[in-house]
Amino acid sequence: MAKMPKAANLYKMLEWQSSIIFVAWLTCMLPQQLKDKMIQFYSSRFSSNIQDHMTSTISELIEPNALRNVFGLAQSELSIIKDPDFKLIRKHKDKIVFYYGMHDLWAPLDCLRRLRQAVPGVNFHIADEEILHAFMFGSCGKVAAKTAEFLTQDTKYDIKNLIPTYEEVAAAAKDDPDYDFCDS
């Protein structure tokens, strides 16, 4: 993740995280209507599809404690996630569909080339249309429709059994020596 083109922006934000959290703390004192207007104004610079329900969600994420958690997650992702787990992908490649955007700066097509070399026969699709990594800001309907298409066109997917129970995940993790996240 640290090698992706968009990571440079994230590193800059992490350098400024104390200031960003301070500004978020100051905005907590503003009336909600003013915060919503500010979010709508700023967000409109990135997408014309910010809807009202997104504004309230974004407002909740601009709280200082939420931002601390976001920055902590970002720091750990940048330091931990170096390369895809090709061994895991090979093991489950018949259950996974990778969906790439043409100009996704978090998962550029170079990543797909590496994936195809490391996992021959992996199932992937490249979006016909301009779909950003943050697809929820303008393309969520397209991505949902494409996901439904993937699930319904391929008979190997049993939609009723796509989501395993906690017990199934815990049992599978316990039996697999590559996983250490399950309590013994």
PDB file of C-alpha atoms in Angstrom:
ATOM      1  CA  MET A   1       0.000   0.000   0.000  1.00  0.00           C
ATOM      2  CA  ALA A   2       2.853   2.371   0.796  1.00  0.00           C
ATOM      3  CA  LYS A   3       4.074   2.087  -2.809  1.00  0.00           C
ATOM      4  CA  MET A   4       0.773   3.143  -4.402  1.00  0.00           C
ATOM      5  CA  PRO A   5       0.564   6.571  -6.087  1.00  0.00           C
ATOM      6  CA  LYS A   6      -2.111   7.791  -3.648  1.00  0.00           C
ATOM      7  CA  ALA A   7       0.038   6.941  -0.631  1.00  0.00           C
ATOM      8  CA  ALA A   8       1.996  10.187  -1.056  1.00  0.00           C
ATOM      9  CA  ASN A   9      -1.169  12.164  -0.201  1.00  0.00           C
ATOM     10  CA  LEU A  10      -1.794   9.961   2.811  1.00  0.00           C
ATOM     11  CA  TYR A  11       1.756  10.478   4.095  1.00  0.00           C
ATOM     12  CA  LYS A  12       1.221  14.252   3.847  1.00  0.00           C
ATOM     13  CA  MET A  13      -2.012  13.970   5.840  1.00  0.00           C
ATOM     14  CA  LEU A  14      -0.266  11.867   8.482  1.00  0.00           C
ATOM     15  CA  GLU A  15       2.395  14.570   8.854  1.00  0.00           C
ATOM     16  CA  TRP A  16      -0.388  17.058   9.576  1.00  0.00           C
ATOM     17  CA  GLN A  17      -2.570  14.786  11.693  1.00  0.00           C
ATOM     18  CA  SER A  18      -2.176  16.787  14.931  1.00  0.00           C
ATOM     19  CA  SER A  19      -3.277  19.969  13.179  1.00  0.00           C
ATOM     20  CA  ILE A  20      -6.128  18.190  11.400  1.00  0.00           C
ATOM     21  CA  ILE A  21      -7.375  16.712  14.678  1.00  0.00           C
ATOM     22  CA  PHE A  22      -7.151  20.154  16.324  1.00  0.00           C
ATOM     23  CA  VAL A  23      -9.237  21.715  13.521  1.00  0.00           C
ATOM     24  CA  ALA A  24     -11.733  18.851  13.895  1.00  0.00           C
ATOM     25  CA  TRP A  25     -11.940  19.618  17.592  1.00  0.00           C
ATOM     26  CA  LEU A  26     -12.669  23.272  16.766  1.00  0.00           C
ATOM     27  CA  THR A  27     -15.418  22.281  14.309  1.00  0.00           C
ATOM     28  CA  CYS A  28     -17.120  20.304  17.085  1.00  0.00           C
ATOM     29  CA  MET A  29     -18.176  23.666  18.508  1.00  0.00           C
ATOM     30  CA  LEU A  30     -19.950  24.714  15.305  1.00  0.00           C
ATOM     31  CA  PRO A  31     -23.679  24.200  14.750  1.00  0.00           C
ATOM     32  CA  GLN A  32     -24.419  21.003  12.806  1.00  0.00           C
ATOM     33  CA  GLN A  33     -26.037  22.926   9.919  1.00  0.00           C
ATOM     34  CA  LEU A  34     -22.862  24.959   9.402  1.00  0.00           C
ATOM     35  CA  LYS A  35     -20.697  21.828   9.551  1.00  0.00           C
ATOM     36  CA  ASP A  36     -22.958  20.173   6.960  1.00  0.00           C
ATOM     37  CA  LYS A  37     -22.663  23.180   4.628  1.00  0.00           C
ATOM     38  CA  MET A  38     -18.871  23.168   4.998  1.00  0.00           C
ATOM     39  CA  ILE A  39     -18.725  19.438   4.231  1.00  0.00           C
ATOM     40  CA  GLN A  40     -20.979  19.845   1.200  1.00  0.00           C
ATOM     41  CA  PHE A  41     -18.870  22.732  -0.105  1.00  0.00           C
ATOM     42  CA  TYR A  42     -15.548  20.964   0.383  1.00  0.00           C
ATOM     43  CA  SER A  43     -16.842  17.592  -0.879  1.00  0.00           C
ATOM     44  CA  SER A  44     -18.286  19.147  -4.029  1.00  0.00           C
ATOM     45  CA  ARG A  45     -14.712  19.864  -5.115  1.00  0.00           C
ATOM     46  CA  PHE A  46     -14.144  16.094  -5.349  1.00  0.00           C
ATOM     47  CA  SER A  47     -17.535  14.755  -6.387  1.00  0.00           C
ATOM     48  CA  SER A  48     -20.862  16.129  -7.496  1.00  0.00           C
ATOM     49  CA  ASN A  49     -22.610  13.086  -6.027  1.00  0.00           C
ATOM     50  CA  ILE A  50     -22.331  13.755  -2.290  1.00  0.00           C
ATOM     51  CA  GLN A  51     -25.790  13.017  -0.956  1.00  0.00           C
ATOM     52  CA  ASP A  52     -27.363  14.213   2.273  1.00  0.00           C
ATOM     53  CA  HIS A  53     -26.924  10.912   4.097  1.00  0.00           C
ATOM     54  CA  MET A  54     -23.211  10.975   3.187  1.00  0.00           C
ATOM     55  CA  THR A  55     -22.827  14.433   4.716  1.00  0.00           C
ATOM     56  CA  SER A  56     -23.956  13.197   8.120  1.00  0.00           C
ATOM     57  CA  THR A  57     -21.618  10.192   7.890  1.00  0.00           C
ATOM     58  CA  ILE A  58     -18.692  12.416   6.922  1.00  0.00           C
ATOM     59  CA  SER A  59     -19.596  14.720   9.817  1.00  0.00           C
ATOM     60  CA  GLU A  60     -19.317  11.790  12.244  1.00  0.00           C
ATOM     61  CA  LEU A  61     -15.904  10.886  10.827  1.00  0.00           C
ATOM     62  CA  ILE A  62     -14.578  14.401  11.384  1.00  0.00           C
ATOM     63  CA  GLU A  63     -14.797  13.954  15.146  1.00  0.00           C
ATOM     64  CA  PRO A  64     -11.331  14.026  16.793  1.00  0.00           C
ATOM     65  CA  ASN A  65     -11.531  10.484  18.222  1.00  0.00           C
ATOM     66  CA  ALA A  66     -12.723   9.063  14.904  1.00  0.00           C
ATOM     67  CA  LEU A  67      -9.880  10.851  13.106  1.00  0.00           C
ATOM     68  CA  ARG A  68      -7.339   9.469  15.596  1.00  0.00           C
ATOM     69  CA  ASN A  69      -8.620   5.978  14.786  1.00  0.00           C
ATOM     70  CA  VAL A  70      -8.546   6.653  11.024  1.00  0.00           C
ATOM     71  CA  PHE A  71      -4.985   7.966  11.194  1.00  0.00           C
ATOM     72  CA  GLY A  72      -3.925   5.009  13.355  1.00  0.00           C
ATOM     73  CA  LEU A  73      -5.422   2.581  10.860  1.00  0.00           C
ATOM     74  CA  ALA A  74      -3.756   4.400   7.961  1.00  0.00           C
ATOM     75  CA  GLN A  75      -0.361   4.319   9.680  1.00  0.00           C
ATOM     76  CA  SER A  76      -0.613   0.603  10.389  1.00  0.00           C
ATOM     77  CA  GLU A  77      -1.796  -0.147   6.847  1.00  0.00           C
ATOM     78  CA  LEU A  78       1.126   1.788   5.374  1.00  0.00           C
ATOM     79  CA  SER A  79       3.617  -0.037   7.578  1.00  0.00           C
ATOM     80  CA  ILE A  80       2.093  -3.552   7.477  1.00  0.00           C
ATOM     81  CA  ILE A  81       0.555  -4.023   4.031  1.00  0.00           C
ATOM     82  CA  LYS A  82       3.485  -4.353   1.662  1.00  0.00           C
ATOM     83  CA  ASP A  83       2.306  -6.910  -0.884  1.00  0.00           C
ATOM     84  CA  PRO A  84      -0.838  -8.920  -1.528  1.00  0.00           C
ATOM     85  CA  ASP A  85      -1.039 -12.336   0.127  1.00  0.00           C
ATOM     86  CA  PHE A  86      -0.668 -14.281  -3.114  1.00  0.00           C
ATOM     87  CA  LYS A  87      -0.653 -17.616  -1.265  1.00  0.00           C
ATOM     88  CA  LEU A  88      -4.081 -16.874   0.215  1.00  0.00           C
ATOM     89  CA  ILE A  89      -5.381 -15.575  -3.122  1.00  0.00           C
ATOM     90  CA  ARG A  90      -4.166 -18.745  -4.899  1.00  0.00           C
ATOM     91  CA  LYS A  91      -5.926 -20.875  -2.301  1.00  0.00           C
ATOM     92  CA  HIS A  92      -9.267 -19.073  -2.749  1.00  0.00           C
ATOM     93  CA  LYS A  93      -9.002 -17.758  -6.323  1.00  0.00           C
ATOM     94  CA  ASP A  94     -12.127 -19.610  -7.408  1.00  0.00           C
ATOM     95  CA  LYS A  95     -14.141 -17.642  -4.830  1.00  0.00           C
ATOM     96  CA  ILE A  96     -12.702 -14.174  -5.538  1.00  0.00           C
ATOM     97  CA  VAL A  97     -13.393 -11.635  -8.280  1.00  0.00           C
ATOM     98  CA  PHE A  98     -11.065  -8.628  -8.500  1.00  0.00           C
ATOM     99  CA  TYR A  99     -12.674  -5.522  -9.967  1.00  0.00           C
ATOM    100  CA  TYR A 100     -10.244  -2.840 -11.122  1.00  0.00           C
ATOM    101  CA  GLY A 101     -10.874   0.724 -12.193  1.00  0.00           C
ATOM    102  CA  MET A 102      -9.051   2.055 -15.231  1.00  0.00           C
ATOM    103  CA  HIS A 103      -7.437   4.935 -13.326  1.00  0.00           C
ATOM    104  CA  ASP A 104      -7.472   3.769  -9.693  1.00  0.00           C
ATOM    105  CA  LEU A 105      -4.454   5.279  -7.948  1.00  0.00           C
ATOM    106  CA  TRP A 106      -4.793   2.936  -4.950  1.00  0.00           C
ATOM    107  CA  ALA A 107      -4.920  -0.209  -7.091  1.00  0.00           C
ATOM    108  CA  PRO A 108      -3.476   0.678 -10.505  1.00  0.00           C
ATOM    109  CA  LEU A 109      -3.486  -1.762 -13.397  1.00  0.00           C
ATOM    110  CA  ASP A 110       0.171  -2.563 -12.621  1.00  0.00           C
ATOM    111  CA  CYS A 111      -1.157  -4.316  -9.519  1.00  0.00           C
ATOM    112  CA  LEU A 112      -3.388  -6.412 -11.753  1.00  0.00           C
ATOM    113  CA  ARG A 113      -0.408  -7.367 -13.921  1.00  0.00           C
ATOM    114  CA  ARG A 114       1.477  -8.535 -10.822  1.00  0.00           C
ATOM    115  CA  LEU A 115      -1.592 -10.413  -9.599  1.00  0.00           C
ATOM    116  CA  ARG A 116      -2.041 -12.196 -12.929  1.00  0.00           C
ATOM    117  CA  GLN A 117       1.620 -13.234 -12.951  1.00  0.00           C
ATOM    118  CA  ALA A 118       1.548 -14.478  -9.360  1.00  0.00           C
ATOM    119  CA  VAL A 119      -1.871 -16.168  -9.585  1.00  0.00           C
ATOM    120  CA  PRO A 120      -2.505 -17.527 -13.090  1.00  0.00           C
ATOM    121  CA  GLY A 121      -6.194 -17.925 -13.840  1.00  0.00           C
ATOM    122  CA  VAL A 122      -7.311 -15.362 -11.253  1.00  0.00           C
ATOM    123  CA  ASN A 123     -10.795 -13.971 -11.941  1.00  0.00           C
ATOM    124  CA  PHE A 124     -10.688 -10.231 -12.636  1.00  0.00           C
ATOM    125  CA  HIS A 125     -12.645  -7.549 -14.450  1.00  0.00           C
ATOM    126  CA  ILE A 126     -11.678  -4.044 -15.493  1.00  0.00           C
ATOM    127  CA  ALA A 127     -14.429  -1.442 -15.195  1.00  0.00           C
ATOM    128  CA  ASP A 128     -15.776  -0.272 -18.556  1.00  0.00           C
ATOM    129  CA  GLU A 129     -16.585   3.121 -17.095  1.00  0.00           C
ATOM    130  CA  GLU A 130     -14.723   5.631 -14.982  1.00  0.00           C
ATOM    131  CA  ILE A 131     -15.088   4.238 -11.463  1.00  0.00           C
ATOM    132  CA  LEU A 132     -12.912   5.667  -8.707  1.00  0.00           C
ATOM    133  CA  HIS A 133     -11.471   3.739  -5.772  1.00  0.00           C
ATOM    134  CA  ALA A 134     -13.877   5.673  -3.529  1.00  0.00           C
ATOM    135  CA  PHE A 135     -16.766   4.391  -5.640  1.00  0.00           C
ATOM    136  CA  MET A 136     -19.305   5.259  -2.947  1.00  0.00           C
ATOM    137  CA  PHE A 137     -19.006   8.882  -4.111  1.00  0.00           C
ATOM    138  CA  GLY A 138     -20.727   8.527  -7.430  1.00  0.00           C
ATOM    139  CA  SER A 139     -20.563   4.943  -8.627  1.00  0.00           C
ATOM    140  CA  CYS A 140     -22.046   2.829  -5.833  1.00  0.00           C
ATOM    141  CA  GLY A 141     -25.036   1.854  -7.982  1.00  0.00           C
ATOM    142  CA  LYS A 142     -22.768   0.755 -10.833  1.00  0.00           C
ATOM    143  CA  VAL A 143     -20.533  -1.257  -8.515  1.00  0.00           C
ATOM    144  CA  ALA A 144     -23.531  -2.858  -6.779  1.00  0.00           C
ATOM    145  CA  ALA A 145     -25.030  -3.816 -10.141  1.00  0.00           C
ATOM    146  CA  LYS A 146     -21.702  -5.251 -11.309  1.00  0.00           C
ATOM    147  CA  THR A 147     -21.317  -7.217  -8.068  1.00  0.00           C
ATOM    148  CA  ALA A 148     -24.819  -8.643  -8.453  1.00  0.00           C
ATOM    149  CA  GLU A 149     -23.968  -9.541 -12.039  1.00  0.00           C
ATOM    150  CA  PHE A 150     -20.804 -11.354 -10.924  1.00  0.00           C
ATOM    151  CA  LEU A 151     -22.755 -13.305  -8.334  1.00  0.00           C
ATOM    152  CA  THR A 152     -25.676 -14.254 -10.553  1.00  0.00           C
ATOM    153  CA  GLN A 153     -23.939 -14.973 -13.855  1.00  0.00           C
ATOM    154  CA  ASP A 154     -21.569 -17.537 -12.431  1.00  0.00           C
ATOM    155  CA  THR A 155     -23.243 -20.704 -11.204  1.00  0.00           C
ATOM    156  CA  LYS A 156     -20.318 -21.612  -8.946  1.00  0.00           C
ATOM    157  CA  TYR A 157     -21.505 -18.973  -6.475  1.00  0.00           C
ATOM    158  CA  ASP A 158     -24.224 -20.085  -4.113  1.00  0.00           C
ATOM    159  CA  ILE A 159     -25.515 -16.685  -2.992  1.00  0.00           C
ATOM    160  CA  LYS A 160     -27.220 -18.092   0.116  1.00  0.00           C
ATOM    161  CA  ASN A 161     -23.918 -19.426   1.422  1.00  0.00           C
ATOM    162  CA  LEU A 162     -21.597 -16.535   0.567  1.00  0.00           C
ATOM    163  CA  ILE A 163     -21.225 -15.280   4.119  1.00  0.00           C
ATOM    164  CA  PRO A 164     -19.837 -17.894   6.490  1.00  0.00           C
ATOM    165  CA  THR A 165     -20.846 -18.005  10.131  1.00  0.00           C
ATOM    166  CA  TYR A 166     -18.390 -16.958  12.813  1.00  0.00           C
ATOM    167  CA  GLU A 167     -18.007 -20.603  13.809  1.00  0.00           C
ATOM    168  CA  GLU A 168     -17.066 -21.568  10.223  1.00  0.00           C
ATOM    169  CA  VAL A 169     -14.472 -18.797  10.013  1.00  0.00           C
ATOM    170  CA  ALA A 170     -13.019 -19.665  13.438  1.00  0.00           C
ATOM    171  CA  ALA A 171     -12.829 -23.380  12.571  1.00  0.00           C
ATOM    172  CA  ALA A 172     -11.160 -22.680   9.215  1.00  0.00           C
ATOM    173  CA  ALA A 173      -8.702 -20.290  10.835  1.00  0.00           C
ATOM    174  CA  LYS A 174      -7.841 -22.766  13.575  1.00  0.00           C
ATOM    175  CA  ASP A 175      -7.125 -25.497  11.024  1.00  0.00           C
ATOM    176  CA  ASP A 176      -4.942 -23.266   8.850  1.00  0.00           C
ATOM    177  CA  PRO A 177      -1.417 -22.715  10.213  1.00  0.00           C
ATOM    178  CA  ASP A 178      -1.102 -19.482   8.180  1.00  0.00           C
ATOM    179  CA  TYR A 179      -3.645 -17.754  10.408  1.00  0.00           C
ATOM    180  CA  ASP A 180      -2.815 -16.633  13.895  1.00  0.00           C
ATOM    181  CA  PHE A 181      -5.698 -14.272  14.586  1.00  0.00           C
ATOM    182  CA  CYS A 182      -7.997 -16.856  16.143  1.00  0.00           C
ATOM    183  CA  ASP A 183      -7.992 -17.414  19.884  1.00  0.00           C
ATOM    184  CA  SER A 184      -6.828 -20.875  20.858  1.00  0.00           C
TER     185      SER A 184
END
